[in-house]
PDB file of C-alpha atoms in Angstrom:
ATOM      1  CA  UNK L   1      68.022  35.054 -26.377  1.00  0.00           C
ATOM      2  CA  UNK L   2      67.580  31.507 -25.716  1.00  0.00           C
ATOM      3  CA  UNK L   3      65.054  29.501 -27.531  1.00  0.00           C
ATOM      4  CA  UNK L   4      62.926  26.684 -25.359  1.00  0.00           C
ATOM      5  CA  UNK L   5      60.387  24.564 -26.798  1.00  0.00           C
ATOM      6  CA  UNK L   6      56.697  24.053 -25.034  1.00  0.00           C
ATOM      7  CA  UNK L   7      53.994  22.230 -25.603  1.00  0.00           C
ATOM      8  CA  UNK L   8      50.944  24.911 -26.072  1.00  0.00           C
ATOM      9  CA  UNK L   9      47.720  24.540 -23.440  1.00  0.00           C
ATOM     10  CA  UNK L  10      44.059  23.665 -25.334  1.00  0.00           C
ATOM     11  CA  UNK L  11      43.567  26.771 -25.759  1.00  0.00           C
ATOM     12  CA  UNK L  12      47.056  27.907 -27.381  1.00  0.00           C
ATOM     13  CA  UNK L  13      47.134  30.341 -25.030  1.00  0.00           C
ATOM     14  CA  UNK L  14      49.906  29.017 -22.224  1.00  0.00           C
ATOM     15  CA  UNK L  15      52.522  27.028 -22.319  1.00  0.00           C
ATOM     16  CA  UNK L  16      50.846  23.253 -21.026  1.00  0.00           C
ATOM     17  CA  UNK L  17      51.693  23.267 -17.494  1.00  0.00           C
ATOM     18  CA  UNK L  18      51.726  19.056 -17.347  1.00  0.00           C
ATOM     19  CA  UNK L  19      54.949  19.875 -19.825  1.00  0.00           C
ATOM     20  CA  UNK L  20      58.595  20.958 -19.554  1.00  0.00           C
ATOM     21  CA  UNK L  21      60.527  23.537 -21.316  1.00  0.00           C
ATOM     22  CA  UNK L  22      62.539  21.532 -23.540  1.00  0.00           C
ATOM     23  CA  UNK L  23      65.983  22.829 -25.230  1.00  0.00           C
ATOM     24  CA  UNK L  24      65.184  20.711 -28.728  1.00  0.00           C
ATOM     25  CA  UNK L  25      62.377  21.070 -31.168  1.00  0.00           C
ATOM     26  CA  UNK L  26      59.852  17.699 -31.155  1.00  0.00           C
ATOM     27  CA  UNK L  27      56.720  17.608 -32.407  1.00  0.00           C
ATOM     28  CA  UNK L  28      53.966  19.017 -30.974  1.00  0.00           C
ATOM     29  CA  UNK L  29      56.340  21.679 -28.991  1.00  0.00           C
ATOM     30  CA  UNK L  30      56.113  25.707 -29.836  1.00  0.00           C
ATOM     31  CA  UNK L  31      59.360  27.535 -29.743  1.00  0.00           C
ATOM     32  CA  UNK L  32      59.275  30.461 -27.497  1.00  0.00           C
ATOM     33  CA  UNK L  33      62.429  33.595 -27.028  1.00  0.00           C
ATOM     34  CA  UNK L  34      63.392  34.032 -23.513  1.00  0.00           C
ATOM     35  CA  UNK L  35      65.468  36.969 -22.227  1.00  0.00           C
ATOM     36  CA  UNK L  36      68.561  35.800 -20.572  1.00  0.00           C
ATOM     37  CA  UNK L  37      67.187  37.454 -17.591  1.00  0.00           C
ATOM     38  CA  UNK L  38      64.172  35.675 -17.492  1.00  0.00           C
ATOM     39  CA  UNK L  39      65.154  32.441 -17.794  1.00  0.00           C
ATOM     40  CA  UNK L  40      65.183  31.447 -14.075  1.00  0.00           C
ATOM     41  CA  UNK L  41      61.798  32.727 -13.556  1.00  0.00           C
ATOM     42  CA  UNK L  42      60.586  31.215 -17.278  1.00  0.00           C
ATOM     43  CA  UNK L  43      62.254  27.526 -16.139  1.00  0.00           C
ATOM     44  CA  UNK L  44      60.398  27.632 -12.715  1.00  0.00           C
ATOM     45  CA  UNK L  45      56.957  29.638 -13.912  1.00  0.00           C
ATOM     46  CA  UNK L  46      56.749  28.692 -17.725  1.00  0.00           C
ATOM     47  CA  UNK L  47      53.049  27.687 -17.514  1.00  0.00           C
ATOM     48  CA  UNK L  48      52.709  31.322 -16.414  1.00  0.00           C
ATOM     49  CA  UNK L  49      53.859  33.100 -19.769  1.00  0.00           C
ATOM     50  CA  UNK L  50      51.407  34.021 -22.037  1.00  0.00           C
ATOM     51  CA  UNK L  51      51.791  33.747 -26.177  1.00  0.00           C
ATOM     52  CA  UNK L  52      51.712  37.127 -27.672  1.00  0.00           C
ATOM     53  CA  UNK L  53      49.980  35.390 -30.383  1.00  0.00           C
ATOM     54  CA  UNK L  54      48.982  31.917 -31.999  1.00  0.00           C
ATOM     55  CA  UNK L  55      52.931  31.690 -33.955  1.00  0.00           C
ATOM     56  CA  UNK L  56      54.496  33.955 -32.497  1.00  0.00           C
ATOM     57  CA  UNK L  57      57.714  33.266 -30.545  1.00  0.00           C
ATOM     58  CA  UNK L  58      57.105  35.634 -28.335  1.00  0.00           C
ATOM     59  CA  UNK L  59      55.707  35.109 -24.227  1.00  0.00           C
ATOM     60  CA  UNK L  60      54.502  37.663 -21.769  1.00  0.00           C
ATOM     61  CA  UNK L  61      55.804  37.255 -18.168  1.00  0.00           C
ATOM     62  CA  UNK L  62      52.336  37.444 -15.617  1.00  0.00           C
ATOM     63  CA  UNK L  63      52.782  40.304 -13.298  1.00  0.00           C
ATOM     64  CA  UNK L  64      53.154  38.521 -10.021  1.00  0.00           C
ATOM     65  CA  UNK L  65      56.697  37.246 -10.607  1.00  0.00           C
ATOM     66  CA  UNK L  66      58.906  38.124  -7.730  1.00  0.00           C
ATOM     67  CA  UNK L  67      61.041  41.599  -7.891  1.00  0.00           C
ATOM     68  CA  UNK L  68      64.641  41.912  -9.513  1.00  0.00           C
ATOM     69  CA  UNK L  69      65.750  44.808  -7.576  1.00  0.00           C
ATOM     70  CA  UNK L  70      68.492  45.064  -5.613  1.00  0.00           C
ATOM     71  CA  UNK L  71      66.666  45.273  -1.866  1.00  0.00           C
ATOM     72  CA  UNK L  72      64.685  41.753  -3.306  1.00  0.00           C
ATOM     73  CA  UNK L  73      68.335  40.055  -4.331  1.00  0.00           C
ATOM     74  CA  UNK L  74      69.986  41.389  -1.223  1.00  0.00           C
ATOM     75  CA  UNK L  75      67.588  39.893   0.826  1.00  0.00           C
ATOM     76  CA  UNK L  76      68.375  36.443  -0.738  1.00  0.00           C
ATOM     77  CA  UNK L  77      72.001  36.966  -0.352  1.00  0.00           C
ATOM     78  CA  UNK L  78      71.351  37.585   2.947  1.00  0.00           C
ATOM     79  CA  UNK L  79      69.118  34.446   3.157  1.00  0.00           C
ATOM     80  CA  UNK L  80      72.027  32.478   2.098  1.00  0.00           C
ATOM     81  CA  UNK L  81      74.447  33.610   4.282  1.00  0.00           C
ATOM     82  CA  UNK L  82      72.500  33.003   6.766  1.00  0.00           C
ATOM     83  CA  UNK L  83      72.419  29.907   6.017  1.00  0.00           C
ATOM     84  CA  UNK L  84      76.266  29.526   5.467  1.00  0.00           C
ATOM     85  CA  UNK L  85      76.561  30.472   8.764  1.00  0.00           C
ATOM     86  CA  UNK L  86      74.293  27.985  10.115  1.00  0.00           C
ATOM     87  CA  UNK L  87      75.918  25.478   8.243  1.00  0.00           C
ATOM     88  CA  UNK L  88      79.105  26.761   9.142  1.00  0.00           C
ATOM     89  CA  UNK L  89      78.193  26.660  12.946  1.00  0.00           C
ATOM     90  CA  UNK L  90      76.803  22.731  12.220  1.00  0.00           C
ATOM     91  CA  UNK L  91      80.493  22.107  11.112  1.00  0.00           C
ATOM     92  CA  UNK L  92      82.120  22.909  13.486  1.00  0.00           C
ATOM     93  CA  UNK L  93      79.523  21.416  16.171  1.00  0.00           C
ATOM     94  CA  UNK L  94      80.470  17.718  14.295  1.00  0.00           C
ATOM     95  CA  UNK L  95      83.514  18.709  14.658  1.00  0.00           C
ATOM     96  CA  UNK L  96      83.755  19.316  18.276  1.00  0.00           C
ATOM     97  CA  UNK L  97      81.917  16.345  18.921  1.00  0.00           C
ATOM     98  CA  UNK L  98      84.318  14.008  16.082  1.00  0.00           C
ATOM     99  CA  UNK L  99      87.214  15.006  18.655  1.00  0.00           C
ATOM    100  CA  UNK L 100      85.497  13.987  21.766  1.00  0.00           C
ATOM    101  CA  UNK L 101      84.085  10.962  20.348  1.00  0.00           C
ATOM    102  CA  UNK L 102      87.966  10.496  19.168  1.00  0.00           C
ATOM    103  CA  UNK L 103      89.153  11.364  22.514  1.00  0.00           C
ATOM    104  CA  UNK L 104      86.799   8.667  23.929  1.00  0.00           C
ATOM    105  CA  UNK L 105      87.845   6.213  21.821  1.00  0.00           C
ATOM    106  CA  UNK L 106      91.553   6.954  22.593  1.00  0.00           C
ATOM    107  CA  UNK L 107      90.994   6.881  26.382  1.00  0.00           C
ATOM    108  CA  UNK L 108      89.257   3.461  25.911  1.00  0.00           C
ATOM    109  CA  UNK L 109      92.056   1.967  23.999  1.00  0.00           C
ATOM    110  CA  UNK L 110      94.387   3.206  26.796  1.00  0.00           C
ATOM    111  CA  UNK L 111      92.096   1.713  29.293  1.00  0.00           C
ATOM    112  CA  UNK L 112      91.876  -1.589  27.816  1.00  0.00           C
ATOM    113  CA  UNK L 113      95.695  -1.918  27.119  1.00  0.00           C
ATOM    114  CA  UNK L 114      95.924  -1.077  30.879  1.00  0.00           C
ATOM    115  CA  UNK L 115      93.357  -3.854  31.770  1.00  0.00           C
ATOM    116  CA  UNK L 116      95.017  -6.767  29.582  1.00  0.00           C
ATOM    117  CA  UNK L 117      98.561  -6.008  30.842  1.00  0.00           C
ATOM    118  CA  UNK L 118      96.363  -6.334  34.508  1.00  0.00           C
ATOM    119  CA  UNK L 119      95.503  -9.371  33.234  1.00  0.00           C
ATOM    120  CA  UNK L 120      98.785 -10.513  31.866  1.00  0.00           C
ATOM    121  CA  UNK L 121     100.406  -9.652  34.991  1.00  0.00           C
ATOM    122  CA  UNK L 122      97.656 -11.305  37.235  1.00  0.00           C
ATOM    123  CA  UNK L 123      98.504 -14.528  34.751  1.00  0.00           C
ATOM    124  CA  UNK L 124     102.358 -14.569  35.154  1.00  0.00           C
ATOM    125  CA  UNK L 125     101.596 -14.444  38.631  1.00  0.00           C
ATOM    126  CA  UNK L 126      98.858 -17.196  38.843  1.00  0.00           C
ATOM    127  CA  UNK L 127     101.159 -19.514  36.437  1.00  0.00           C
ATOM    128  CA  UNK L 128     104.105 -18.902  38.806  1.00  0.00           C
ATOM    129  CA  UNK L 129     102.562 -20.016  41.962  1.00  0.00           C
ATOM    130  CA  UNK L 130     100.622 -23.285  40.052  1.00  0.00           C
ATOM    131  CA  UNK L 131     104.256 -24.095  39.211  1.00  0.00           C
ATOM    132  CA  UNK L 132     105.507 -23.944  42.798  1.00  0.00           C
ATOM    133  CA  UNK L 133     102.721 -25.485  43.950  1.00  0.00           C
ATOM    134  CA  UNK L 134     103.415 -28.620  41.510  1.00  0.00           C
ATOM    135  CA  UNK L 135     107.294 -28.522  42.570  1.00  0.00           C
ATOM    136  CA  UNK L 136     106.142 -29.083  45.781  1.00  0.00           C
ATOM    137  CA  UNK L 137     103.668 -31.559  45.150  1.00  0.00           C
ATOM    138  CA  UNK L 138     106.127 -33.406  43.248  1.00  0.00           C
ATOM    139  CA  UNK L 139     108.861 -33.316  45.957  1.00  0.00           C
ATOM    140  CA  UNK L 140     106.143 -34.757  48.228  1.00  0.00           C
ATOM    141  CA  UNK L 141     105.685 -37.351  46.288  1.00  0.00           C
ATOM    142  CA  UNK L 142     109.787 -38.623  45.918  1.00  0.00           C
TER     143      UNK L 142
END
C-alpha cells in the first residue's frame, strides 16, 4: 500500500483540504495507507477520507465516490473513444484543409511565375523597339 502524508483538519478528523497529499514525511503531516486501488480517487478526494482514529494510519473512503464497476469504467472508455474519434475526425479536417491551403499556395506560385515571365517578355519586347526607335533616331540625325 502506498503511504502519503497529510496535514490533519482542526479537528484531526480529515485530511486539511487547503493541503496536498505529499509522498515525504515533514512536519506537521500524518501518514495515511492507501490501497493501490484507491489512490486515484484518494489523490483527487483526499479531504474526503476520514481517520479511523487520532494515530492511526488508517482513512475511510466517504460513500459518494464514483462506482468501480465495469458498466461505470466502460462508460469512460467509451467517453474516450469518443473523443479519439473526434479528435481523429479534427485531424484529418486540418489535414484536408493543409492540402488545399498547399494547393493554393502552389497554384499561386505557378501564377506568379506565369505573370513575371509576362512581364519579362513584355520587357524584351519594350527594350527591343526603344532600341529601334534610337537606331532610327540616330540615322536621322547623320
Amino acid at each position: 500500500m502506498p503511504i502519503y502524508y497529510v496535514r490533519a483538519d482542526s479537528d484531526n478528523k480529515f485530511p486539511d483540504k487547503d493541503t496536498t497529499p505529499a509522498l515525504e514525511q515533514a512536519d506537521g503531516l500524518r501518514a495515511v495507507n492507501i490501497p493501490t486501488t484507491s489512490v486515484q480517487y484518494f489523490l483527487r478526494y483526499w479531504w474526503m477520507y476520514a481517520f479511523k482514529g487520532d494515530s492511526s494510519q488508517e482513512v475511510t473512503a466517504p460513500g459518494n465516490l464514483p462506482n468501480l464497476d465495469i458498466d461505470y469504467l466502460q462508460g469512460l472508455i467509451d467517453k474516450q473513444g469518443n473523443q479519439t474519434t473526434q479528435q481523429a475526425k479534427t485531424i484529418e479536417g486540418l489535414q484536408t484543409a493543409l492540402g488545399s491551403a498547399t494547393k493554393a499556395q502552389v497554384e499561386a506560385q505557378q501564377q506568379f511565375v506565369t505573370t513575371q515571365e509576362q512581364f519579362q517578355k513584355q520587357f524584351v519586347g519594350l527594350s527591343q523597339q526603344i532600341v529601334a526607335v534610337q537606331k532610327q533616331l540616330a540615322a536621322k540625325a547623320e
